[in-house]
Amino acid sequence: MIHLPETQHPQRELLPQPLSSETFAPFGEVIEASAAVHHFTINAGNTERYHDLARIEPGADGRVIISIFRGQPRALPFKVEMMERHPLASQAFVPLSGRPYLVVVAPPGKAPGVEDLQVFLARGDQGVNYATGVWHHPLLALDEVSDFLVIDRSGPGHNCDEVALEPAGVITLRG
C-alpha cells in the first residue's frame, strides 16, 4: 500500500494478472491466435484462419471504423485516476508493435470504484474487445511508443462517458 499525506485519499495497489479468455470474459473477448479458438486452413493450405474472434458491435445507426492509435509509454507505478466506457458500441484494440500493455476494466453499469477494477497484463500478441458499456482505462502502452489497430464505432449519439476515481488505484508490478 502506498501511504499519502492525510490531506489526500489513500490509493489502492492494483496488481496485474495475465490476460486470458477465461478471466477477461466478463468484459469482452481476447483477440489472439491460439489453439483454443476456432481456426481452419484456407488459401490452398497456405493460411490458418483464426475465425470470428470478437463481437464487433457498432450500435444502432453506427458503422464500424478502423483506426490506428499510437500510445505513449506509461511508467510504473501508474496512478489510475479515471475510467471511461462506450455505452453505444464495443471497442477493440489489437497491438501492432508486439509489445505488452496493460488493460484496466470494471463491469458495465454504475460508475466503478477502485475496488471494482481488474488489471490484466496483455502480451504483445493479444488484443482485447471491450464489450458495450464495459468501463476501461484508456490505452496503457508500456516501455516504448506502441501502435494499436482500433476497431470501434462512428455515428450519431454520445458514446464516451468518463468518471474520476477517488480514491485512485496504483498499478505496480511485483517480482
Coordinates of C-alpha atoms in Angstrom, one line a residue:
M1 CA 0.0 0.0 0.0
I2 CA 1.3 3.5 -0.8
H3 CA 1.0 6.0 2.0
L4 CA 0.0 9.5 1.2
P5 CA -0.3 12.6 3.3
E6 CA -3.6 12.8 5.3
T7 CA -4.9 15.5 3.0
Q8 CA -5.2 13.0 0.2
H9 CA -7.3 9.9 -0.1
P10 CA -5.4 6.6 0.2
Q11 CA -4.7 4.8 -3.0
R12 CA -5.2 1.1 -3.6
E13 CA -2.5 -1.1 -5.1
L14 CA -3.6 -2.9 -8.3
L15 CA -1.6 -5.9 -9.4
P16 CA -2.0 -7.1 -13.0
Q17 CA -2.8 -10.7 -13.7
P18 CA -2.1 -12.4 -17.0
L19 CA -4.7 -11.8 -19.7
S20 CA -6.7 -14.9 -20.7
S21 CA -10.0 -15.5 -22.4
E22 CA -11.5 -17.0 -19.3
T23 CA -10.5 -14.2 -16.9
F24 CA -11.5 -11.4 -19.4
A25 CA -14.8 -13.0 -20.4
P26 CA -17.0 -10.7 -18.2
F27 CA -15.6 -7.7 -20.0
G28 CA -15.4 -8.8 -23.7
E29 CA -13.2 -11.1 -25.8
V30 CA -9.4 -11.7 -26.0
I31 CA -8.3 -11.5 -29.7
E32 CA -5.5 -14.0 -30.3
A33 CA -4.4 -16.8 -32.5
S34 CA -4.4 -19.8 -30.1
A35 CA -5.3 -23.5 -30.3
A36 CA -8.3 -22.7 -28.1
V37 CA -10.2 -20.7 -30.7
H38 CA -12.0 -21.8 -33.8
H39 CA -9.4 -22.0 -36.7
F40 CA -9.0 -23.7 -40.0
T41 CA -6.8 -23.8 -43.1
I42 CA -7.7 -21.6 -46.1
N43 CA -6.0 -20.4 -49.3
A44 CA -5.0 -23.8 -50.6
G45 CA -3.3 -24.7 -47.3
N46 CA -1.2 -21.6 -47.1
T47 CA -3.1 -19.7 -44.3
E48 CA -4.5 -20.6 -41.0
R49 CA -7.7 -18.6 -40.3
Y50 CA -8.5 -17.8 -36.6
H51 CA -12.1 -17.1 -37.1
D52 CA -14.7 -14.8 -35.5
L53 CA -12.6 -13.8 -32.5
A54 CA -14.7 -10.8 -31.3
R55 CA -18.2 -9.5 -31.5
I56 CA -17.8 -6.0 -33.0
E57 CA -20.9 -4.1 -32.2
P58 CA -21.4 -0.7 -33.9
G59 CA -24.7 0.0 -32.1
A60 CA -27.8 1.5 -33.7
D61 CA -27.1 3.9 -36.5
G62 CA -23.3 3.3 -36.1
R63 CA -20.8 2.0 -38.5
V64 CA -17.6 0.1 -37.9
I65 CA -14.4 2.1 -38.3
I66 CA -10.7 1.1 -38.2
S67 CA -8.1 3.4 -36.8
I68 CA -4.5 3.3 -35.5
F69 CA -3.8 4.6 -32.0
R70 CA -0.2 5.4 -31.2
G71 CA 0.2 5.1 -27.4
Q72 CA 2.9 6.8 -25.4
P73 CA 4.5 4.5 -22.8
R74 CA 3.3 4.8 -19.2
A75 CA 5.7 4.5 -16.4
L76 CA 5.0 2.2 -13.4
P77 CA 3.8 2.6 -10.8
F78 CA 0.9 4.2 -12.7
K79 CA -2.0 6.0 -10.9
V80 CA -5.4 5.1 -12.2
E81 CA -7.5 8.2 -11.7
M82 CA -10.3 7.8 -14.3
M83 CA -12.2 5.3 -16.3
E84 CA -14.3 5.5 -19.5
R85 CA -16.9 3.5 -21.2
H86 CA -18.6 3.4 -24.6
P87 CA -22.4 3.0 -24.0
L88 CA -23.3 2.5 -27.6
A89 CA -20.8 0.1 -29.0
S90 CA -17.8 -2.2 -28.5
Q91 CA -14.2 -1.2 -28.9
A92 CA -11.3 -3.5 -29.9
F93 CA -7.6 -2.9 -29.5
V94 CA -5.1 -5.1 -31.4
P95 CA -1.4 -4.4 -30.8
L96 CA 0.7 -3.8 -33.9
S97 CA 4.1 -3.3 -32.2
G98 CA 4.3 -6.7 -30.5
R99 CA 4.8 -5.2 -27.0
P100 CA 3.0 -6.0 -23.8
Y101 CA 0.5 -3.5 -22.4
L102 CA -1.9 -3.1 -19.5
V103 CA -5.7 -3.4 -19.6
V104 CA -7.8 -2.0 -16.7
V105 CA -11.5 -2.9 -16.7
A106 CA -14.6 -2.8 -14.5
P107 CA -18.0 -4.3 -15.1
P108 CA -20.7 -2.3 -17.1
G109 CA -23.3 -0.5 -15.1
K110 CA -22.8 2.2 -12.4
A111 CA -19.6 4.2 -12.2
P112 CA -16.9 2.0 -10.8
G113 CA -14.8 2.5 -7.7
V114 CA -11.2 1.3 -7.3
E115 CA -12.5 -1.9 -5.6
D116 CA -14.2 -2.8 -8.9
L117 CA -11.1 -2.6 -11.1
Q118 CA -9.3 -5.6 -12.6
V119 CA -5.9 -5.2 -14.2
F120 CA -4.5 -7.5 -16.9
L121 CA -1.1 -7.7 -18.4
A122 CA -1.6 -8.4 -22.1
R123 CA 1.1 -10.0 -24.3
G124 CA 2.1 -8.3 -27.5
D125 CA 0.2 -10.9 -29.5
Q126 CA -3.1 -10.5 -27.6
G127 CA -5.8 -7.9 -28.4
V128 CA -9.0 -7.1 -26.4
N129 CA -12.5 -6.2 -27.4
Y130 CA -14.3 -4.3 -24.7
A131 CA -18.0 -5.2 -24.7
T132 CA -20.5 -2.4 -25.0
G133 CA -20.7 -0.4 -21.7
V134 CA -17.6 -2.0 -20.1
W135 CA -15.6 0.5 -18.1
H136 CA -11.9 0.6 -19.1
H137 CA -8.9 2.9 -18.8
P138 CA -7.6 4.5 -22.0
L139 CA -4.6 2.9 -23.7
L140 CA -1.8 1.8 -21.4
A141 CA 1.3 1.1 -23.5
L142 CA 4.5 0.0 -21.7
D143 CA 8.2 0.6 -22.3
E144 CA 8.0 2.2 -25.8
V145 CA 5.7 4.0 -28.1
S146 CA 3.3 1.4 -29.4
D147 CA 0.7 1.2 -32.2
F148 CA -2.7 -0.4 -31.9
L149 CA -5.3 -1.2 -34.6
V150 CA -8.6 0.0 -33.1
I151 CA -12.0 -1.2 -34.3
D152 CA -14.8 0.9 -33.0
R153 CA -17.9 3.0 -33.8
S154 CA -18.6 6.1 -35.7
G155 CA -22.1 7.6 -35.7
P156 CA -24.6 9.7 -34.0
G157 CA -25.0 9.9 -30.3
H158 CA -22.8 10.3 -27.2
N159 CA -20.5 7.3 -27.0
C160 CA -17.9 8.1 -24.3
D161 CA -18.6 8.5 -20.6
E162 CA -15.7 9.4 -18.2
V163 CA -15.6 9.2 -14.4
A164 CA -12.9 10.2 -11.9
L165 CA -11.8 7.6 -9.4
E166 CA -11.4 8.7 -5.8
P167 CA -9.5 7.2 -4.3
A168 CA -7.2 6.3 -7.2
G169 CA -5.6 3.0 -7.7
V170 CA -1.9 2.4 -8.4
I171 CA -0.7 -0.3 -10.8
T172 CA 2.5 -1.9 -9.7
L173 CA 4.4 -5.0 -10.9
R174 CA 5.9 -7.3 -8.4
G175 CA 8.6 -9.9 -9.0

